[in-house]
XYZ file of N, CA and C in Angstrom:
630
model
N 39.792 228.009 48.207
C 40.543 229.244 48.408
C 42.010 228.910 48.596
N 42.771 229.443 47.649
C 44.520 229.226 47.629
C 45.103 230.810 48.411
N 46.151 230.330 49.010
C 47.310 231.581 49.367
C 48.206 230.877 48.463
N 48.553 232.398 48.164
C 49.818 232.997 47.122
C 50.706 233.469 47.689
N 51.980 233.163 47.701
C 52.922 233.524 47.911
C 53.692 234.653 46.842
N 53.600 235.684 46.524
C 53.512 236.650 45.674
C 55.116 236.998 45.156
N 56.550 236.692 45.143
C 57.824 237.360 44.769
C 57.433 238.345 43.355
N 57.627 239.949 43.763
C 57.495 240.108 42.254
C 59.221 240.693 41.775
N 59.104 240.769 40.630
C 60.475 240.951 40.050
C 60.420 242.177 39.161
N 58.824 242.861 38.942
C 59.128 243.720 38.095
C 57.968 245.089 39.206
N 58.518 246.168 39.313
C 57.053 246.904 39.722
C 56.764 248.378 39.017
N 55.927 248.818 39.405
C 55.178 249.937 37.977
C 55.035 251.183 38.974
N 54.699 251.921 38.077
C 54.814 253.311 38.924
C 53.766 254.208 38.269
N 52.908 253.005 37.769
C 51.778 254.006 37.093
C 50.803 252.573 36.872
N 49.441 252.699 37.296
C 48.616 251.750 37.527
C 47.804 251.768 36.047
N 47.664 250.751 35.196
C 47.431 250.596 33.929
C 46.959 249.047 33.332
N 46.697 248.629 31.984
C 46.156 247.697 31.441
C 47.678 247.139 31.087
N 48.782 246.745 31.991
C 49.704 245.629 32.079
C 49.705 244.515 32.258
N 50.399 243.673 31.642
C 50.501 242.235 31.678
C 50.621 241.627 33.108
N 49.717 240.654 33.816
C 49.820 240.340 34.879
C 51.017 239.547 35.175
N 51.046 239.857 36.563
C 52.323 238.947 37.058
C 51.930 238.085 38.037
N 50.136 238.036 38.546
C 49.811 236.662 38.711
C 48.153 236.553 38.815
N 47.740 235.572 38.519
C 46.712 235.051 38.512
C 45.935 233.916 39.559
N 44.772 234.853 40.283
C 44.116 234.588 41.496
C 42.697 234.249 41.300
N 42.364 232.883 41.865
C 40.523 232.982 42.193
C 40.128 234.241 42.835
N 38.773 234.741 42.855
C 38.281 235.123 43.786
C 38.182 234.245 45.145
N 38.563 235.146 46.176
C 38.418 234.531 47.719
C 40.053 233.917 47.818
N 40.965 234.172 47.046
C 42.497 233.578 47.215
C 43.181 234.876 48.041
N 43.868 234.447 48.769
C 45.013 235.368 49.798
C 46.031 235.311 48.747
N 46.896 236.713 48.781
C 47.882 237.244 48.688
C 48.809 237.769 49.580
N 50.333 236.557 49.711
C 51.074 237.395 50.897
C 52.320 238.154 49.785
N 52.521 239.163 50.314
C 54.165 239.368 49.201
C 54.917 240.821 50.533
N 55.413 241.361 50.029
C 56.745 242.080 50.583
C 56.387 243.143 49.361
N 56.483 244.710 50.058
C 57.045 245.700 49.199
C 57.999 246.542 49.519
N 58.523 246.781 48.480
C 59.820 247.878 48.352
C 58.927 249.501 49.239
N 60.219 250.277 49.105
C 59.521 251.290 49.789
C 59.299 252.379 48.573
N 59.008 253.637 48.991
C 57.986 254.916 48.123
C 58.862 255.703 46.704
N 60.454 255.007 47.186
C 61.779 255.398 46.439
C 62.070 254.738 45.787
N 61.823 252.753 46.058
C 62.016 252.102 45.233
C 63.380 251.231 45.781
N 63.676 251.057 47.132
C 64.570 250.420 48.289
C 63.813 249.227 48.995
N 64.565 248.370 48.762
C 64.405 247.180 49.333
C 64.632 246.908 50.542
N 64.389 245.837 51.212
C 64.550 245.694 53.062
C 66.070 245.187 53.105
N 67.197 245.483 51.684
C 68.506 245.012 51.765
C 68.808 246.449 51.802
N 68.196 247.197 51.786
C 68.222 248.866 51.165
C 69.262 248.745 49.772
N 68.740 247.849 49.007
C 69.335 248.055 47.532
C 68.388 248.084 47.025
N 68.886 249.458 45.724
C 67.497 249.964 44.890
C 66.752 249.063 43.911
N 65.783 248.636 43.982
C 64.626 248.121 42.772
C 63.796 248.266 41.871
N 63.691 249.785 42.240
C 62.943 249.918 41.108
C 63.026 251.548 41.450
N 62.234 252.562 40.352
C 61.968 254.059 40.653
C 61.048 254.386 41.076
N 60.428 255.216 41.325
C 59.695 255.864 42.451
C 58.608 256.523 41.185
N 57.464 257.409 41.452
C 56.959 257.698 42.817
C 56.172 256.075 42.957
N 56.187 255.449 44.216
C 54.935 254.451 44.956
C 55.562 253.390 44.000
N 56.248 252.784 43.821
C 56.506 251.297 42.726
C 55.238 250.393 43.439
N 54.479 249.986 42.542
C 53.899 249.157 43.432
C 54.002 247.747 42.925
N 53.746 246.755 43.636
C 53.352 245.426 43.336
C 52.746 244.547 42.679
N 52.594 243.707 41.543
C 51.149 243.733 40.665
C 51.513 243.741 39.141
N 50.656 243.793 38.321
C 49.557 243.563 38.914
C 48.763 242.364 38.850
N 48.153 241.730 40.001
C 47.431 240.775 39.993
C 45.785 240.438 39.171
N 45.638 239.866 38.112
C 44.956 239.243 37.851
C 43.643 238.484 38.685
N 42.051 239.123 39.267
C 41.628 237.745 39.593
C 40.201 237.385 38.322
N 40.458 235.800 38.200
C 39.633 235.721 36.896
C 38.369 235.612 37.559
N 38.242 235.528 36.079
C 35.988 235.798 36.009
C 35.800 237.317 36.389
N 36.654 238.339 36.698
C 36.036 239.606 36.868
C 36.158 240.311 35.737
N 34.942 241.086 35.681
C 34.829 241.665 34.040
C 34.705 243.408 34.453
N 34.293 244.057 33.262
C 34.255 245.487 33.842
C 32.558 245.553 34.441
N 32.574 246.385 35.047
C 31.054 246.988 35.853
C 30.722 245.664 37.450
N 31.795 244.668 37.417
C 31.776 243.928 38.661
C 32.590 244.872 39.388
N 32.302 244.773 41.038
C 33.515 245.532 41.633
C 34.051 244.066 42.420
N 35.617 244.924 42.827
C 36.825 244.087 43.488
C 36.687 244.131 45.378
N 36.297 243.427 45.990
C 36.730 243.649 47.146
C 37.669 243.371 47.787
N 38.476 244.205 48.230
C 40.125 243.921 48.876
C 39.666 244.399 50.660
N 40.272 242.668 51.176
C 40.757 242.648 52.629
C 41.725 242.677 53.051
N 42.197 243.890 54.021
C 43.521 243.921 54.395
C 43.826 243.440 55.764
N 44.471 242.004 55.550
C 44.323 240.894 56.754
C 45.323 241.048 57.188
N 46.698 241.425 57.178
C 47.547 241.608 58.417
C 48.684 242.605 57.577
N 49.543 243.089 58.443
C 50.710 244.100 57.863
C 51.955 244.187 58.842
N 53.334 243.363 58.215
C 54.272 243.469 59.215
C 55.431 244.062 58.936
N 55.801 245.014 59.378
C 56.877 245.878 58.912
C 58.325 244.897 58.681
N 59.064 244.852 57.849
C 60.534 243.542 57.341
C 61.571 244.438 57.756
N 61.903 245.553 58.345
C 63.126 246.314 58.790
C 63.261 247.614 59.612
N 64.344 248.024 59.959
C 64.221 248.239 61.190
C 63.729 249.772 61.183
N 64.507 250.392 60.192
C 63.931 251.827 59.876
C 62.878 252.533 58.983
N 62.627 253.659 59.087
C 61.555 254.445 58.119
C 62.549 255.945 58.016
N 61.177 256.457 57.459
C 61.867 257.898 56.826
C 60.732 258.751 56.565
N 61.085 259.836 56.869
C 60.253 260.825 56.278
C 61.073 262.409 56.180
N 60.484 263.244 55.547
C 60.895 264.414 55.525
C 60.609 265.603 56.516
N 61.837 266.438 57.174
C 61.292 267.087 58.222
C 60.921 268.462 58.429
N 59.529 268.674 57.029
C 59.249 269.942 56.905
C 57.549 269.648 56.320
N 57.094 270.267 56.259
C 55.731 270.446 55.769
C 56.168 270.509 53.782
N 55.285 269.595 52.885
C 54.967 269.820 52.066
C 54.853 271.465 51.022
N 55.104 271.768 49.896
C 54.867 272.996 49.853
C 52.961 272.753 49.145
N 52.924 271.744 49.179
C 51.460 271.860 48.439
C 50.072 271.839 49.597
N 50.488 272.030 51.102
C 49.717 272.420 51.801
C 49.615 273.752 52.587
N 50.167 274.599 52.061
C 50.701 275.355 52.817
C 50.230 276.738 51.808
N 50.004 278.081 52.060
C 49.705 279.146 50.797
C 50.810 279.309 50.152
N 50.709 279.076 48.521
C 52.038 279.632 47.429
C 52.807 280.202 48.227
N 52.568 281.540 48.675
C 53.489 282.789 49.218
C 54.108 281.937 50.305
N 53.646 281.524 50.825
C 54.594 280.855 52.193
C 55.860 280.009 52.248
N 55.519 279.234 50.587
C 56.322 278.391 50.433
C 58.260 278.500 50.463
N 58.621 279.738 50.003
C 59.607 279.854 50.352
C 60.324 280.242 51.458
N 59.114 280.036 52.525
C 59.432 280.316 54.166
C 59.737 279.093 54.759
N 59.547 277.776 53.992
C 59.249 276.803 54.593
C 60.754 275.966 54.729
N 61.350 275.617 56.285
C 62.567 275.124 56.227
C 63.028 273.993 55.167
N 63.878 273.648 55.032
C 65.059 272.817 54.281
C 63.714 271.496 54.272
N 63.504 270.745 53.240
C 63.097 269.120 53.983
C 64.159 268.130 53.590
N 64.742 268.506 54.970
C 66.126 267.303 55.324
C 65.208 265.933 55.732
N 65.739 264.706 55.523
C 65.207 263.528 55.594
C 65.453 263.167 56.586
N 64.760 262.697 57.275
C 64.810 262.130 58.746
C 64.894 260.742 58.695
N 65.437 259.689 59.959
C 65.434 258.245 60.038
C 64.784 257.835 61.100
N 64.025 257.152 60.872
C 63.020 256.569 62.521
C 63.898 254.917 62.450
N 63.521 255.101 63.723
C 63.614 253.452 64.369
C 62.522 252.591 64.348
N 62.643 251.812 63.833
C 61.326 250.813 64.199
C 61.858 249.467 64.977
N 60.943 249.581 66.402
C 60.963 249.011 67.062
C 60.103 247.741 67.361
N 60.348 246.639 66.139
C 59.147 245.534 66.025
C 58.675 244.808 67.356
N 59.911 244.985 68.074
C 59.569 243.740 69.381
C 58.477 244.792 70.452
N 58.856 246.505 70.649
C 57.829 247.076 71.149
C 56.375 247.605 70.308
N 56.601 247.245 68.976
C 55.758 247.832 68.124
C 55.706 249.514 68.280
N 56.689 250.193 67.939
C 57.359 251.202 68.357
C 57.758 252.083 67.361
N 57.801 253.039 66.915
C 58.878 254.059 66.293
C 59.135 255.662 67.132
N 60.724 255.562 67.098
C 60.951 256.944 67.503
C 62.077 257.544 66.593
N 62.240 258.994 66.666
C 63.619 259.122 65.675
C 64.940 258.843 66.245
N 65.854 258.524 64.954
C 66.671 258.178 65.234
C 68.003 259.522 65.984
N 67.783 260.534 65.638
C 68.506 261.716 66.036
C 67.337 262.589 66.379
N 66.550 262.307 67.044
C 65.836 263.424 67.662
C 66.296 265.175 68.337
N 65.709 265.798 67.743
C 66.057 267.045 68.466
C 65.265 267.289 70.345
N 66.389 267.720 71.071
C 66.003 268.010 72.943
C 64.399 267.517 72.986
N 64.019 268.588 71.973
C 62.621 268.715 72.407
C 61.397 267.186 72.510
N 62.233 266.152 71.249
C 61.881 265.607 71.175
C 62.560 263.945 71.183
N 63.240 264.282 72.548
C 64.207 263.241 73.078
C 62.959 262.598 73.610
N 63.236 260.966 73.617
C 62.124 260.135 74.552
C 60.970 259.873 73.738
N 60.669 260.468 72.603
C 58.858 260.168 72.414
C 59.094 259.475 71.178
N 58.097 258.477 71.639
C 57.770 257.365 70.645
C 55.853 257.208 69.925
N 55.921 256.853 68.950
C 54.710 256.541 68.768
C 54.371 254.951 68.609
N 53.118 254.638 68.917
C 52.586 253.020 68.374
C 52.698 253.009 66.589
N 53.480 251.852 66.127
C 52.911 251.713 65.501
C 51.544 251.358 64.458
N 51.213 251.466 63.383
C 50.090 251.266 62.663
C 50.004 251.026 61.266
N 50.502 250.048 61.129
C 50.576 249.877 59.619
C 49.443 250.409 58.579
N 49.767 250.817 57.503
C 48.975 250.788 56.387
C 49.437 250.947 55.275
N 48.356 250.688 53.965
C 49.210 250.911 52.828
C 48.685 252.290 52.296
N 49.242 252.580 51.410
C 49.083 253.901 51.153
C 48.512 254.119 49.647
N 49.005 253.416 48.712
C 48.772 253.040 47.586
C 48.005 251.693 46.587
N 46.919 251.580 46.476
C 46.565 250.379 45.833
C 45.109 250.777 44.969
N 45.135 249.899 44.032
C 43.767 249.983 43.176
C 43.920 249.052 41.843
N 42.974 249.156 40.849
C 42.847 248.804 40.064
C 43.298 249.723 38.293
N 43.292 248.947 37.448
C 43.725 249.453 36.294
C 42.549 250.292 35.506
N 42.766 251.375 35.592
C 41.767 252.525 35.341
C 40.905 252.045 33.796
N 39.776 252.759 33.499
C 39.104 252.853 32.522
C 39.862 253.139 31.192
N 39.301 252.958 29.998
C 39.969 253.489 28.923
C 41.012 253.346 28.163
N 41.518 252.441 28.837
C 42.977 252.437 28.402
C 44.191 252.947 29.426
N 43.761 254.191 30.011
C 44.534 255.036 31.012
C 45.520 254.273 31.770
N 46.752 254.550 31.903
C 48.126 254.731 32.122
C 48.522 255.586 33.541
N 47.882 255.540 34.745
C 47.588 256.868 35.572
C 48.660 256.757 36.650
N 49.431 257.779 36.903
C 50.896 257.979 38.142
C 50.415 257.324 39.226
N 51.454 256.652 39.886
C 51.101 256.091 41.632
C 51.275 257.526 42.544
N 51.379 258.364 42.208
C 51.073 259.397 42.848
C 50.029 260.271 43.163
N 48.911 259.841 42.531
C 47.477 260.490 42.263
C 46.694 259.315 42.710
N 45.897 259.543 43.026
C 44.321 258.563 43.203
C 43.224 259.644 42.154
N 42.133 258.140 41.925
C 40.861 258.617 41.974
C 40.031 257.287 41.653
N 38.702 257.103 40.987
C 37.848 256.122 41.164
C 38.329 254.940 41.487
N 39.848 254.855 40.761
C 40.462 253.248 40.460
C 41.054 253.408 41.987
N 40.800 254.051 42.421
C 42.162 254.027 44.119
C 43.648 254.952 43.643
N 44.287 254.311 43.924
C 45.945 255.120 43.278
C 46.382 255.521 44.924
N 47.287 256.463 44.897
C 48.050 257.342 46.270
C 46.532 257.593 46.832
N 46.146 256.595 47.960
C 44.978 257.527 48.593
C 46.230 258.158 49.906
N 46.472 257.272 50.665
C 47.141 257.409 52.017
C 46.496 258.041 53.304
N 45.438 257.124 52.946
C 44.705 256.841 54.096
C 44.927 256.009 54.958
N 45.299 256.595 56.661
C 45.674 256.060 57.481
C 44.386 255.014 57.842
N 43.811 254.829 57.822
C 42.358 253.488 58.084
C 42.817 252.348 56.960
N 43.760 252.441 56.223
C 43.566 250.978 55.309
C 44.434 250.292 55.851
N 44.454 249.999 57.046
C 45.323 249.183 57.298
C 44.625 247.565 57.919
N 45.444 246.710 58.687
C 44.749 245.319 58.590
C 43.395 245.585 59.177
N 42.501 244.671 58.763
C 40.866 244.899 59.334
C 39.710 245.936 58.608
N 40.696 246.352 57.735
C 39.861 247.230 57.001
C 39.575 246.668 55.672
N 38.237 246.930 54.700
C 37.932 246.524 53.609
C 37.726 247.867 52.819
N 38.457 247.231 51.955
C 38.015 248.268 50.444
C 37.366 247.569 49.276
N 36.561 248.700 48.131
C 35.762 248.489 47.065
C 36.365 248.777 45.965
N 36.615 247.992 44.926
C 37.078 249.197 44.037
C 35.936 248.550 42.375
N 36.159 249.916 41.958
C 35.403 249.519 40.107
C 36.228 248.799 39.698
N 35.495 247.886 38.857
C 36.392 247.132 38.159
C 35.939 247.700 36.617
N 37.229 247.997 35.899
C 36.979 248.763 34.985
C 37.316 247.725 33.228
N 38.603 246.552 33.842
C 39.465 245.931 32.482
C 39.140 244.089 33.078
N 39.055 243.359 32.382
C 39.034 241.809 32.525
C 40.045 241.648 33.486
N 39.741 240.823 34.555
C 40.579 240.345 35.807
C 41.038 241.347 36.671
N 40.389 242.867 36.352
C 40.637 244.112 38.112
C 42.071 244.171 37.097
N 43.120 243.740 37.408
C 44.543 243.724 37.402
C 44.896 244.645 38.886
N 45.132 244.179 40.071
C 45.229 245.074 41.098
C 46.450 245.693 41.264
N 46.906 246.432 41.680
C 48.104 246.857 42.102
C 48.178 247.265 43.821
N 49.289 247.352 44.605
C 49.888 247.671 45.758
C 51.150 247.913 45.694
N 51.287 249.001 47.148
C 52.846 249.329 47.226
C 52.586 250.635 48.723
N 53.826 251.260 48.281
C 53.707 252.968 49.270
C 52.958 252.183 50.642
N 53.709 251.300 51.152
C 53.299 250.688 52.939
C 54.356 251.762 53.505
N 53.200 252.007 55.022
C 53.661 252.815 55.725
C 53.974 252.065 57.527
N 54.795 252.405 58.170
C 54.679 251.497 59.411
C 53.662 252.657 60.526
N 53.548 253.711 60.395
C 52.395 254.488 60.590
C 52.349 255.777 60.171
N 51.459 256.770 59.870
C 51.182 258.022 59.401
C 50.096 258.375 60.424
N 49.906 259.820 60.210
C 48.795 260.888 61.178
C 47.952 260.539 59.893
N 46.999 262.096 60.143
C 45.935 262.032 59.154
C 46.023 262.797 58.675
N 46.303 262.268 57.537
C 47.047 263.354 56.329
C 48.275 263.030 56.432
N 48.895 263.422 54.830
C 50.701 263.256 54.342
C 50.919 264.679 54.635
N 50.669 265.791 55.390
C 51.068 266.773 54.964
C 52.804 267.395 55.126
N 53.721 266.435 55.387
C 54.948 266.818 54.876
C 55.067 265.976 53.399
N 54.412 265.076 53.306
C 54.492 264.679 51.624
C 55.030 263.084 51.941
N 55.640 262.989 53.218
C 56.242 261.455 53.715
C 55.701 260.974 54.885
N 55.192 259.793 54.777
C 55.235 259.270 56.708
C 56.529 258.065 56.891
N 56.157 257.705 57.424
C 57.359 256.918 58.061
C 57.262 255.542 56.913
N 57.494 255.289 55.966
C 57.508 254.681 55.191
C 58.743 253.155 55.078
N 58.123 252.534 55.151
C 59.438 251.279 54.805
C 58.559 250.324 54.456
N 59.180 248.715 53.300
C 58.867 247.810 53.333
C 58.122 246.999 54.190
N 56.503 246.350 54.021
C 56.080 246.222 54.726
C 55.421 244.314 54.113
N 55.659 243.593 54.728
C 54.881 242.668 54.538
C 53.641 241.974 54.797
């Protein structure tokens, strides 16, 4: 069993039958660094476009289609100091009619506080002077290169994985996925330093996460 040290230089924004950018045994660790959900680096200089750029995709050989992939998510450390999210509810949770009731979504800046394992905002409003949450890493985005040929947005999930943003995938947790094309080709990206349950403003506190 090898660890990989992962630098990638190119990332995708749609999970597909692309040329790998590395090649893994089964049972090999992968460490790497991702950009954030916009496509900002932990220099906050831009890298790539959005939606979810993810990481990838990785290659592991001997996997064929109808084997599945098991992915362990063994540790997650946030590389900078802030996050972001938007400070309004989504319009896609909310009824049509409502939607133009729904305030401004001005972007907010959190603090991340690595040494307390911490985030609070950075301009908090009265109400919400003082309160902090624990952090909880997870990723938000990862899977494999869909059936068919398919070309599918990092903004959607389905069998292959894609945008789940599920707060449980974070370290200690295992996932399954179909393996649909020769070698999985995996992809990752969209790390969060923590989220509730559910995206329902459409952002959690999102930054580069290693």
């Amino acid at each position: 069993m090898a660890t990989h040290r992962f630098i990638p230089t190119a990332w995708h924004s749609v999970l597909g039958t692309l040329p790998a950018s590395l090649a893994i045994e089964s049972g090999d660790i992968v460490i790497s660094e991702t950009i954030d959900a916009n496509g900002w680096d932990k220099a906050d200089e831009k890298a790539a476009n959005g939606p979810n750029p993810m990481n990838g995709p990785i290659a592991v050989a001997g996997s064929v289609p109808g084997d599945t992939l098991r992915v362990d998510i063994l540790a997650m450390t946030p590389i900078r100091a802030t996050g972001w999210t938007r400070a309004a509810l989504a319009g896609n949770v909310v009824d049509p009619s409502f939607v133009p009731h729904l305030p401004p979504r001005d972007r907010v800046t959190w603090r991340i506080d690595r040494n307390a394992q911490s985030a609070s905002l950075e301009n908090p409003p009265a109400s919400l002077s003082g309160m902090s949450f624990p952090l909880a890493p997870m990723i938000g985005c990862f899977g494999v290169a869909p059936k068919l040929g398919q070309a599918i947005s990092t903004s959607t999930s389905g069998e292959h994985g894609g945008n789940m943003d599920y707060r449980r995938f974070g370290p200690g947790a295992t996932a399954w996925l179909p393996i649909a094309v020769p070698g999985a080709l995996f992809f990752f990206g969209d790390c969060h330093a923590l989220q509730g349950d559910g995206e329902i403003v459409a952002q959690a506190s999102r930054r580069v996460v290693k």
